[in-house]
Amino acid sequence: MTILVTAASGHLGRLVVDALLARGAAPAEIVAAARDTAKLTDAASRGIRVVELDYARPETIAPALDGVDAVLLISGTAFGERASQHRNVIDAAAAAGVSKLVYTSAPKATESELVLAPEHAATEEAIAASGVPAVILRNNWYTENYAADVAAAAETGVIAAAAGAGRVASAPRRDFAEAAAVVLLEDGHVGNAYELGADEPWTFEELAAAASVVLDREVAYVPQTPDERVASLVAVGLDEGTAGFVAAIDEGIARGDLAESDGTLARLIGRPTTPLVDALRAAVDPVAAARPAA
């Protein structure tokens, strides 16, 4: 079976390629796709076929899928355009007769109020309408999303958010990448939508406590209102639109949009998910290591 990994030059895509190899896939069975193939020289050096694939340019997609059996469609980053771009890949996969399409979606995408959910829901609907055999991976947050907050806390001693007491079932990208590799390689997953999250969802109080351990200094969680969150982000240089988007994510967390985990991620990867402290340490260790001892 030949497996194509889209966005293979990105953080998650690279880890999926690594996980496929670690779980027994031969380099010749993997196709690494990206908009810029120059960023895939490491994959090519391992004997992996490298192809151009740009979600926004359909003429690059059909050639990339030639001879491919399974496709991992990693959700794009062009917010507001993702659903249409994803449909370009879905349509090409249907035309190519792909036997398995795996898509990285968002938690409870078809029913969530999370600001990111509508594009994921539209993509899931397009996949269902296409008739391509599919597996939906509804990935919770990546713990690495908070690396910058923890790094900043090395100086400020503060992690601020408008998330209240909401919980986040985050896990590091490596855990989600392993799950993707499992469903790509194994039979029996087609037709499922998996809600994937960490074994122990955490609050921002617990995030601050974990940051204290990683940084070896006291870190406090400072709760904010959504308006305060926007103002504080604008004050450090974010534009109003981006700041509002981040605040909307926080509001979703406060509602509980990212709180649930049923153990599916751990069952798929065959081990417990990576604990928050360990994931943060791996994400920000260079920062922690460079900080003088208190």
PDB file of C-alpha atoms in Angstrom:
ATOM      1  CA  MET A   1       0.000   0.000   0.000  1.00  0.00           C
ATOM      2  CA  THR A   2       1.221   3.495  -0.860  1.00  0.00           C
ATOM      3  CA  ILE A   3       0.438   6.242   1.641  1.00  0.00           C
ATOM      4  CA  LEU A   4       0.560   9.949   0.814  1.00  0.00           C
ATOM      5  CA  VAL A   5       1.035  12.453   3.631  1.00  0.00           C
ATOM      6  CA  THR A   6      -0.018  15.985   2.760  1.00  0.00           C
ATOM      7  CA  ALA A   7       1.702  18.985   4.386  1.00  0.00           C
ATOM      8  CA  ALA A   8       4.629  16.661   5.067  1.00  0.00           C
ATOM      9  CA  SER A   9       6.995  19.596   5.539  1.00  0.00           C
ATOM     10  CA  GLY A  10       4.976  20.837   8.529  1.00  0.00           C
ATOM     11  CA  HIS A  11       5.302  19.947  12.188  1.00  0.00           C
ATOM     12  CA  LEU A  12       2.595  17.268  12.223  1.00  0.00           C
ATOM     13  CA  GLY A  13       3.321  15.891   8.745  1.00  0.00           C
ATOM     14  CA  ARG A  14       6.972  15.248   9.523  1.00  0.00           C
ATOM     15  CA  LEU A  15       6.029  13.393  12.682  1.00  0.00           C
ATOM     16  CA  VAL A  16       3.502  11.264  10.792  1.00  0.00           C
ATOM     17  CA  VAL A  17       6.195  10.240   8.301  1.00  0.00           C
ATOM     18  CA  ASP A  18       8.455   9.312  11.230  1.00  0.00           C
ATOM     19  CA  ALA A  19       5.648   7.342  12.866  1.00  0.00           C
ATOM     20  CA  LEU A  20       4.866   5.439   9.666  1.00  0.00           C
ATOM     21  CA  LEU A  21       8.496   4.398   9.364  1.00  0.00           C
ATOM     22  CA  ALA A  22       8.666   3.472  13.059  1.00  0.00           C
ATOM     23  CA  ARG A  23       5.582   1.268  12.660  1.00  0.00           C
ATOM     24  CA  GLY A  24       7.062  -0.692   9.783  1.00  0.00           C
ATOM     25  CA  ALA A  25       6.199   1.174   6.593  1.00  0.00           C
ATOM     26  CA  ALA A  26       8.968   1.018   4.025  1.00  0.00           C
ATOM     27  CA  PRO A  27      10.214   4.339   2.603  1.00  0.00           C
ATOM     28  CA  ALA A  28       9.025   3.237  -0.842  1.00  0.00           C
ATOM     29  CA  GLU A  29       5.476   2.950   0.543  1.00  0.00           C
ATOM     30  CA  ILE A  30       5.367   6.608   1.638  1.00  0.00           C
ATOM     31  CA  VAL A  31       4.833   9.707  -0.484  1.00  0.00           C
ATOM     32  CA  ALA A  32       5.648  13.038   1.165  1.00  0.00           C
ATOM     33  CA  ALA A  33       3.737  15.983  -0.317  1.00  0.00           C
ATOM     34  CA  ALA A  34       4.170  19.710   0.227  1.00  0.00           C
ATOM     35  CA  ARG A  35       3.734  23.025  -1.543  1.00  0.00           C
ATOM     36  CA  ASP A  36       7.510  23.487  -1.490  1.00  0.00           C
ATOM     37  CA  THR A  37       9.347  20.229  -2.144  1.00  0.00           C
ATOM     38  CA  ALA A  38      12.647  21.915  -1.272  1.00  0.00           C
ATOM     39  CA  LYS A  39      11.544  21.568   2.345  1.00  0.00           C
ATOM     40  CA  LEU A  40      11.418  17.776   2.002  1.00  0.00           C
ATOM     41  CA  THR A  41      15.054  17.018   1.255  1.00  0.00           C
ATOM     42  CA  ASP A  42      15.302  15.050   4.494  1.00  0.00           C
ATOM     43  CA  ALA A  43      12.457  12.782   3.386  1.00  0.00           C
ATOM     44  CA  ALA A  44      13.993  12.325  -0.059  1.00  0.00           C
ATOM     45  CA  SER A  45      17.309  11.384   1.537  1.00  0.00           C
ATOM     46  CA  ARG A  46      15.534   8.495   3.286  1.00  0.00           C
ATOM     47  CA  GLY A  47      14.218   7.087   0.012  1.00  0.00           C
ATOM     48  CA  ILE A  48      10.735   8.604   0.312  1.00  0.00           C
ATOM     49  CA  ARG A  49       9.122   9.888  -2.871  1.00  0.00           C
ATOM     50  CA  VAL A  50       8.539  13.621  -2.732  1.00  0.00           C
ATOM     51  CA  VAL A  51       5.777  15.376  -4.678  1.00  0.00           C
ATOM     52  CA  GLU A  52       4.349  18.863  -4.977  1.00  0.00           C
ATOM     53  CA  LEU A  53       0.814  19.268  -3.659  1.00  0.00           C
ATOM     54  CA  ASP A  54      -0.791  22.648  -3.041  1.00  0.00           C
ATOM     55  CA  TYR A  55      -4.358  22.606  -1.708  1.00  0.00           C
ATOM     56  CA  ALA A  56      -5.070  25.862  -3.535  1.00  0.00           C
ATOM     57  CA  ARG A  57      -3.798  24.593  -6.910  1.00  0.00           C
ATOM     58  CA  PRO A  58      -5.864  21.595  -8.080  1.00  0.00           C
ATOM     59  CA  GLU A  59      -3.507  20.991 -10.995  1.00  0.00           C
ATOM     60  CA  THR A  60      -0.855  19.820  -8.490  1.00  0.00           C
ATOM     61  CA  ILE A  61      -3.136  17.396  -6.663  1.00  0.00           C
ATOM     62  CA  ALA A  62      -4.134  14.768  -9.243  1.00  0.00           C
ATOM     63  CA  PRO A  63      -0.513  14.028 -10.290  1.00  0.00           C
ATOM     64  CA  ALA A  64       0.503  13.721  -6.630  1.00  0.00           C
ATOM     65  CA  LEU A  65      -2.203  11.097  -6.032  1.00  0.00           C
ATOM     66  CA  ASP A  66      -1.198   8.916  -8.962  1.00  0.00           C
ATOM     67  CA  GLY A  67      -0.736   5.350  -7.706  1.00  0.00           C
ATOM     68  CA  VAL A  68      -1.637   6.269  -4.121  1.00  0.00           C
ATOM     69  CA  ASP A  69      -3.868   4.002  -1.993  1.00  0.00           C
ATOM     70  CA  ALA A  70      -4.289   6.053   1.185  1.00  0.00           C
ATOM     71  CA  VAL A  71      -4.127   9.793   1.839  1.00  0.00           C
ATOM     72  CA  LEU A  72      -3.661  11.740   5.043  1.00  0.00           C
ATOM     73  CA  LEU A  73      -5.276  15.143   4.564  1.00  0.00           C
ATOM     74  CA  ILE A  74      -3.803  17.401   7.212  1.00  0.00           C
ATOM     75  CA  SER A  75      -6.043  20.422   7.660  1.00  0.00           C
ATOM     76  CA  GLY A  76      -4.658  23.559   6.067  1.00  0.00           C
ATOM     77  CA  THR A  77      -3.797  26.894   7.614  1.00  0.00           C
ATOM     78  CA  ALA A  78      -5.546  29.287   5.202  1.00  0.00           C
ATOM     79  CA  PHE A  79      -8.372  30.166   7.602  1.00  0.00           C
ATOM     80  CA  GLY A  80     -11.534  31.073   5.746  1.00  0.00           C
ATOM     81  CA  GLU A  81     -10.400  29.168   2.665  1.00  0.00           C
ATOM     82  CA  ARG A  82      -9.728  25.761   4.146  1.00  0.00           C
ATOM     83  CA  ALA A  83     -13.023  24.072   3.312  1.00  0.00           C
ATOM     84  CA  SER A  84     -12.748  24.845  -0.389  1.00  0.00           C
ATOM     85  CA  GLN A  85      -9.072  23.914  -0.467  1.00  0.00           C
ATOM     86  CA  HIS A  86      -9.767  20.636   1.298  1.00  0.00           C
ATOM     87  CA  ARG A  87     -12.493  19.873  -1.243  1.00  0.00           C
ATOM     88  CA  ASN A  88      -9.877  20.091  -3.980  1.00  0.00           C
ATOM     89  CA  VAL A  89      -8.030  17.184  -2.340  1.00  0.00           C
ATOM     90  CA  ILE A  90     -11.224  15.260  -1.610  1.00  0.00           C
ATOM     91  CA  ASP A  91     -12.419  15.541  -5.213  1.00  0.00           C
ATOM     92  CA  ALA A  92      -9.047  14.408  -6.515  1.00  0.00           C
ATOM     93  CA  ALA A  93      -9.011  11.479  -4.076  1.00  0.00           C
ATOM     94  CA  ALA A  94     -12.454  10.394  -5.272  1.00  0.00           C
ATOM     95  CA  ALA A  95     -11.390  10.648  -8.917  1.00  0.00           C
ATOM     96  CA  ALA A  96      -8.224   8.667  -8.206  1.00  0.00           C
ATOM     97  CA  GLY A  97     -10.098   5.864  -6.454  1.00  0.00           C
ATOM     98  CA  VAL A  98      -8.224   6.290  -3.187  1.00  0.00           C
ATOM     99  CA  SER A  99      -9.160   3.464  -0.823  1.00  0.00           C
ATOM    100  CA  LYS A 100      -8.711   5.416   2.437  1.00  0.00           C
ATOM    101  CA  LEU A 101      -8.803   9.122   3.216  1.00  0.00           C
ATOM    102  CA  VAL A 102      -7.803  10.204   6.719  1.00  0.00           C
ATOM    103  CA  TYR A 103      -8.591  13.781   7.763  1.00  0.00           C
ATOM    104  CA  THR A 104      -7.378  15.742  10.802  1.00  0.00           C
ATOM    105  CA  SER A 105     -10.478  17.535  12.060  1.00  0.00           C
ATOM    106  CA  ALA A 106     -11.472  19.319  15.285  1.00  0.00           C
ATOM    107  CA  PRO A 107     -13.214  18.037  18.429  1.00  0.00           C
ATOM    108  CA  LYS A 108     -16.917  17.362  17.815  1.00  0.00           C
ATOM    109  CA  ALA A 109     -16.588  19.398  14.627  1.00  0.00           C
ATOM    110  CA  THR A 110     -20.153  18.910  13.444  1.00  0.00           C
ATOM    111  CA  GLU A 111     -21.748  20.112  16.682  1.00  0.00           C
ATOM    112  CA  SER A 112     -19.163  22.318  18.407  1.00  0.00           C
ATOM    113  CA  GLU A 113     -19.481  26.103  18.801  1.00  0.00           C
ATOM    114  CA  LEU A 114     -15.689  26.437  18.636  1.00  0.00           C
ATOM    115  CA  VAL A 115     -14.687  29.188  16.219  1.00  0.00           C
ATOM    116  CA  LEU A 116     -12.592  26.702  14.227  1.00  0.00           C
ATOM    117  CA  ALA A 117     -15.317  24.094  13.884  1.00  0.00           C
ATOM    118  CA  PRO A 118     -17.322  25.256  10.838  1.00  0.00           C
ATOM    119  CA  GLU A 119     -14.540  24.723   8.290  1.00  0.00           C
ATOM    120  CA  HIS A 120     -13.849  21.284   9.715  1.00  0.00           C
ATOM    121  CA  ALA A 121     -17.545  20.416   9.679  1.00  0.00           C
ATOM    122  CA  ALA A 122     -17.786  21.508   6.041  1.00  0.00           C
ATOM    123  CA  THR A 123     -14.797  19.322   5.189  1.00  0.00           C
ATOM    124  CA  GLU A 124     -16.295  16.319   6.962  1.00  0.00           C
ATOM    125  CA  GLU A 125     -19.521  16.848   5.036  1.00  0.00           C
ATOM    126  CA  ALA A 126     -17.598  17.021   1.758  1.00  0.00           C
ATOM    127  CA  ILE A 127     -15.801  13.785   2.579  1.00  0.00           C
ATOM    128  CA  ALA A 128     -19.090  12.031   3.348  1.00  0.00           C
ATOM    129  CA  ALA A 129     -20.637  13.315   0.116  1.00  0.00           C
ATOM    130  CA  SER A 130     -17.641  12.185  -1.940  1.00  0.00           C
ATOM    131  CA  GLY A 131     -18.089   8.510  -1.097  1.00  0.00           C
ATOM    132  CA  VAL A 132     -14.357   8.067  -0.469  1.00  0.00           C
ATOM    133  CA  PRO A 133     -13.781   5.547   2.367  1.00  0.00           C
ATOM    134  CA  ALA A 134     -12.606   7.725   5.228  1.00  0.00           C
ATOM    135  CA  VAL A 135     -11.451   8.003   8.811  1.00  0.00           C
ATOM    136  CA  ILE A 136     -11.936  11.272  10.704  1.00  0.00           C
ATOM    137  CA  LEU A 137      -9.398  12.137  13.396  1.00  0.00           C
ATOM    138  CA  ARG A 138     -10.873  14.881  15.547  1.00  0.00           C
ATOM    139  CA  ASN A 139      -7.659  16.047  17.144  1.00  0.00           C
ATOM    140  CA  ASN A 140      -7.829  18.090  20.311  1.00  0.00           C
ATOM    141  CA  TRP A 141      -5.341  20.926  20.902  1.00  0.00           C
ATOM    142  CA  TYR A 142      -1.626  20.403  20.434  1.00  0.00           C
ATOM    143  CA  THR A 143       0.203  21.010  23.710  1.00  0.00           C
ATOM    144  CA  GLU A 144       2.859  22.828  21.666  1.00  0.00           C
ATOM    145  CA  ASN A 145       0.260  25.576  21.125  1.00  0.00           C
ATOM    146  CA  TYR A 146       1.126  26.735  24.645  1.00  0.00           C
ATOM    147  CA  ALA A 147       4.913  26.634  24.311  1.00  0.00           C
ATOM    148  CA  ALA A 148       5.083  30.375  23.669  1.00  0.00           C
ATOM    149  CA  ASP A 149       2.940  31.121  26.741  1.00  0.00           C
ATOM    150  CA  VAL A 150       5.194  28.995  28.907  1.00  0.00           C
ATOM    151  CA  ALA A 151       8.318  30.547  27.397  1.00  0.00           C
ATOM    152  CA  ALA A 152       6.977  34.031  28.175  1.00  0.00           C
ATOM    153  CA  ALA A 153       6.180  32.919  31.717  1.00  0.00           C
ATOM    154  CA  ALA A 154       9.883  32.318  32.256  1.00  0.00           C
ATOM    155  CA  GLU A 155      10.160  36.098  32.443  1.00  0.00           C
ATOM    156  CA  THR A 156       6.722  37.196  33.624  1.00  0.00           C
ATOM    157  CA  GLY A 157       5.716  34.391  35.970  1.00  0.00           C
ATOM    158  CA  VAL A 158       2.223  34.627  34.503  1.00  0.00           C
ATOM    159  CA  ILE A 159       0.005  32.698  32.089  1.00  0.00           C
ATOM    160  CA  ALA A 160      -3.109  34.689  31.228  1.00  0.00           C
ATOM    161  CA  ALA A 161      -6.235  33.524  29.408  1.00  0.00           C
ATOM    162  CA  ALA A 162      -9.975  34.074  29.240  1.00  0.00           C
ATOM    163  CA  ALA A 163     -10.616  30.352  29.646  1.00  0.00           C
ATOM    164  CA  GLY A 164     -12.025  30.359  33.168  1.00  0.00           C
ATOM    165  CA  ALA A 165     -11.925  26.886  34.691  1.00  0.00           C
ATOM    166  CA  GLY A 166     -12.335  25.161  31.323  1.00  0.00           C
ATOM    167  CA  ARG A 167     -10.294  22.069  30.592  1.00  0.00           C
ATOM    168  CA  VAL A 168      -8.155  21.213  27.558  1.00  0.00           C
ATOM    169  CA  ALA A 169      -7.486  17.605  26.537  1.00  0.00           C
ATOM    170  CA  SER A 170      -4.296  18.514  24.714  1.00  0.00           C
ATOM    171  CA  ALA A 171      -1.520  16.141  23.719  1.00  0.00           C
ATOM    172  CA  PRO A 172       1.725  16.720  21.844  1.00  0.00           C
ATOM    173  CA  ARG A 173       1.737  16.445  18.061  1.00  0.00           C
ATOM    174  CA  ARG A 174       3.760  13.246  18.314  1.00  0.00           C
ATOM    175  CA  ASP A 175       0.849  11.436  19.992  1.00  0.00           C
ATOM    176  CA  PHE A 176      -1.590  12.547  17.285  1.00  0.00           C
ATOM    177  CA  ALA A 177       0.932  11.645  14.583  1.00  0.00           C
ATOM    178  CA  GLU A 178       1.184   8.122  15.948  1.00  0.00           C
ATOM    179  CA  ALA A 179      -2.602   7.803  15.853  1.00  0.00           C
ATOM    180  CA  ALA A 180      -2.631   8.923  12.223  1.00  0.00           C
ATOM    181  CA  ALA A 181       0.010   6.352  11.352  1.00  0.00           C
ATOM    182  CA  VAL A 182      -2.004   3.607  13.038  1.00  0.00           C
ATOM    183  CA  VAL A 183      -5.203   4.285  11.123  1.00  0.00           C
ATOM    184  CA  LEU A 184      -3.308   4.693   7.857  1.00  0.00           C
ATOM    185  CA  LEU A 185      -1.551   1.350   8.246  1.00  0.00           C
ATOM    186  CA  GLU A 186      -4.268  -0.760   9.866  1.00  0.00           C
ATOM    187  CA  ASP A 187      -7.520  -2.105   8.492  1.00  0.00           C
ATOM    188  CA  GLY A 188     -10.780  -1.708  10.378  1.00  0.00           C
ATOM    189  CA  HIS A 189     -10.865   2.049  10.926  1.00  0.00           C
ATOM    190  CA  VAL A 190     -12.755   3.233   7.844  1.00  0.00           C
ATOM    191  CA  GLY A 191     -16.121   4.762   8.688  1.00  0.00           C
ATOM    192  CA  ASN A 192     -15.075   5.961  12.142  1.00  0.00           C
ATOM    193  CA  ALA A 193     -14.798   9.484  13.507  1.00  0.00           C
ATOM    194  CA  TYR A 194     -12.401   9.334  16.448  1.00  0.00           C
ATOM    195  CA  GLU A 195     -12.428  11.988  19.189  1.00  0.00           C
ATOM    196  CA  LEU A 196      -8.772  12.190  20.177  1.00  0.00           C
ATOM    197  CA  GLY A 197      -7.499  13.814  23.344  1.00  0.00           C
ATOM    198  CA  ALA A 198      -5.173  13.314  26.267  1.00  0.00           C
ATOM    199  CA  ASP A 199      -5.884  10.963  29.130  1.00  0.00           C
ATOM    200  CA  GLU A 200      -5.952  13.853  31.636  1.00  0.00           C
ATOM    201  CA  PRO A 201      -7.524  17.123  30.447  1.00  0.00           C
ATOM    202  CA  TRP A 202      -6.085  20.103  32.314  1.00  0.00           C
ATOM    203  CA  THR A 203      -7.195  23.534  33.511  1.00  0.00           C
ATOM    204  CA  PHE A 204      -5.114  26.688  33.102  1.00  0.00           C
ATOM    205  CA  GLU A 205      -4.358  26.540  36.817  1.00  0.00           C
ATOM    206  CA  GLU A 206      -2.804  23.136  36.112  1.00  0.00           C
ATOM    207  CA  LEU A 207      -1.034  24.512  33.030  1.00  0.00           C
ATOM    208  CA  ALA A 208       0.563  27.182  35.221  1.00  0.00           C
ATOM    209  CA  ALA A 209       1.551  24.536  37.776  1.00  0.00           C
ATOM    210  CA  ALA A 210       3.136  22.424  35.025  1.00  0.00           C
ATOM    211  CA  ALA A 211       4.963  25.497  33.709  1.00  0.00           C
ATOM    212  CA  SER A 212       6.293  26.080  37.235  1.00  0.00           C
ATOM    213  CA  VAL A 213       7.822  22.608  37.182  1.00  0.00           C
ATOM    214  CA  VAL A 214       9.281  22.977  33.704  1.00  0.00           C
ATOM    215  CA  LEU A 215      10.725  26.450  34.322  1.00  0.00           C
ATOM    216  CA  ASP A 216      11.707  25.872  37.956  1.00  0.00           C
ATOM    217  CA  ARG A 217       9.983  29.082  39.016  1.00  0.00           C
ATOM    218  CA  GLU A 218       6.555  30.055  40.272  1.00  0.00           C
ATOM    219  CA  VAL A 219       4.015  30.631  37.512  1.00  0.00           C
ATOM    220  CA  ALA A 220       0.476  31.856  38.210  1.00  0.00           C
ATOM    221  CA  TYR A 221      -2.643  31.696  36.086  1.00  0.00           C
ATOM    222  CA  VAL A 222      -4.295  35.087  35.687  1.00  0.00           C
ATOM    223  CA  PRO A 223      -7.902  34.756  34.457  1.00  0.00           C
ATOM    224  CA  GLN A 224      -9.123  37.499  32.135  1.00  0.00           C
ATOM    225  CA  THR A 225     -12.416  38.523  30.592  1.00  0.00           C
ATOM    226  CA  PRO A 226     -12.593  38.225  26.785  1.00  0.00           C
ATOM    227  CA  ASP A 227     -12.218  42.015  26.461  1.00  0.00           C
ATOM    228  CA  GLU A 228      -9.202  42.003  28.765  1.00  0.00           C
ATOM    229  CA  ARG A 229      -7.730  39.140  26.756  1.00  0.00           C
ATOM    230  CA  VAL A 230      -8.062  41.055  23.496  1.00  0.00           C
ATOM    231  CA  ALA A 231      -6.578  44.198  25.026  1.00  0.00           C
ATOM    232  CA  SER A 232      -3.593  42.350  26.494  1.00  0.00           C
ATOM    233  CA  LEU A 233      -2.839  40.629  23.192  1.00  0.00           C
ATOM    234  CA  VAL A 234      -3.092  43.868  21.230  1.00  0.00           C
ATOM    235  CA  ALA A 235      -0.729  45.433  23.767  1.00  0.00           C
ATOM    236  CA  VAL A 236       1.966  42.875  22.905  1.00  0.00           C
ATOM    237  CA  GLY A 237       1.615  43.409  19.172  1.00  0.00           C
ATOM    238  CA  LEU A 238      -1.234  41.255  17.841  1.00  0.00           C
ATOM    239  CA  ASP A 239      -3.717  42.838  15.476  1.00  0.00           C
ATOM    240  CA  GLU A 240      -7.336  43.151  16.593  1.00  0.00           C
ATOM    241  CA  GLY A 241      -8.538  40.307  14.375  1.00  0.00           C
ATOM    242  CA  THR A 242      -5.965  37.807  15.612  1.00  0.00           C
ATOM    243  CA  ALA A 243      -6.463  38.877  19.215  1.00  0.00           C
ATOM    244  CA  GLY A 244     -10.214  38.407  18.857  1.00  0.00           C
ATOM    245  CA  PHE A 245      -9.674  34.977  17.358  1.00  0.00           C
ATOM    246  CA  VAL A 246      -7.491  33.908  20.300  1.00  0.00           C
ATOM    247  CA  ALA A 247     -10.046  35.262  22.753  1.00  0.00           C
ATOM    248  CA  ALA A 248     -12.789  33.316  20.972  1.00  0.00           C
ATOM    249  CA  ILE A 249     -10.739  30.129  21.373  1.00  0.00           C
ATOM    250  CA  ASP A 250     -10.458  30.881  25.094  1.00  0.00           C
ATOM    251  CA  GLU A 251     -14.206  31.380  25.319  1.00  0.00           C
ATOM    252  CA  GLY A 252     -14.678  27.982  23.680  1.00  0.00           C
ATOM    253  CA  ILE A 253     -12.392  26.428  26.255  1.00  0.00           C
ATOM    254  CA  ALA A 254     -14.392  28.057  29.032  1.00  0.00           C
ATOM    255  CA  ARG A 255     -17.549  26.502  27.528  1.00  0.00           C
ATOM    256  CA  GLY A 256     -15.920  23.077  27.616  1.00  0.00           C
ATOM    257  CA  ASP A 257     -15.363  22.700  23.865  1.00  0.00           C
ATOM    258  CA  LEU A 258     -11.946  21.070  24.359  1.00  0.00           C
ATOM    259  CA  ALA A 259     -12.545  19.321  27.670  1.00  0.00           C
ATOM    260  CA  GLU A 260     -13.618  15.821  26.736  1.00  0.00           C
ATOM    261  CA  SER A 261     -11.468  12.746  26.217  1.00  0.00           C
ATOM    262  CA  ASP A 262     -12.633   9.148  26.177  1.00  0.00           C
ATOM    263  CA  GLY A 263      -9.277   7.393  25.993  1.00  0.00           C
ATOM    264  CA  THR A 264      -9.433   6.686  22.258  1.00  0.00           C
ATOM    265  CA  LEU A 265      -6.065   8.326  21.550  1.00  0.00           C
ATOM    266  CA  ALA A 266      -4.297   6.139  24.103  1.00  0.00           C
ATOM    267  CA  ARG A 267      -6.026   3.029  22.791  1.00  0.00           C
ATOM    268  CA  LEU A 268      -4.986   3.775  19.215  1.00  0.00           C
ATOM    269  CA  ILE A 269      -1.335   4.422  20.012  1.00  0.00           C
ATOM    270  CA  GLY A 270      -1.106   1.577  22.509  1.00  0.00           C
ATOM    271  CA  ARG A 271       0.231   3.613  25.425  1.00  0.00           C
ATOM    272  CA  PRO A 272      -0.839   6.421  27.759  1.00  0.00           C
ATOM    273  CA  THR A 273      -0.798   9.875  26.217  1.00  0.00           C
ATOM    274  CA  THR A 274       2.169  12.094  27.078  1.00  0.00           C
ATOM    275  CA  PRO A 275       1.656  13.923  30.408  1.00  0.00           C
ATOM    276  CA  LEU A 276       1.388  17.705  30.280  1.00  0.00           C
ATOM    277  CA  VAL A 277       4.665  18.377  32.105  1.00  0.00           C
ATOM    278  CA  ASP A 278       6.610  16.051  29.820  1.00  0.00           C
ATOM    279  CA  ALA A 279       5.040  17.534  26.688  1.00  0.00           C
ATOM    280  CA  LEU A 280       5.761  21.094  27.811  1.00  0.00           C
ATOM    281  CA  ARG A 281       9.314  20.215  28.780  1.00  0.00           C
ATOM    282  CA  ALA A 282       9.948  18.794  25.313  1.00  0.00           C
ATOM    283  CA  ALA A 283       8.403  21.870  23.699  1.00  0.00           C
ATOM    284  CA  VAL A 284      10.200  24.556  25.712  1.00  0.00           C
ATOM    285  CA  ASP A 285      13.280  22.801  27.070  1.00  0.00           C
ATOM    286  CA  PRO A 286      15.685  25.038  25.087  1.00  0.00           C
ATOM    287  CA  VAL A 287      14.102  28.049  26.781  1.00  0.00           C
ATOM    288  CA  ALA A 288      14.219  26.471  30.214  1.00  0.00           C
ATOM    289  CA  ALA A 289      17.760  25.272  29.732  1.00  0.00           C
ATOM    290  CA  ALA A 290      18.948  28.739  28.703  1.00  0.00           C
ATOM    291  CA  ARG A 291      17.386  30.440  31.728  1.00  0.00           C
ATOM    292  CA  PRO A 292      19.850  31.084  34.592  1.00  0.00           C
ATOM    293  CA  ALA A 293      19.065  29.221  37.771  1.00  0.00           C
ATOM    294  CA  ALA A 294      17.062  31.297  40.254  1.00  0.00           C
TER     295      ALA A 294
END
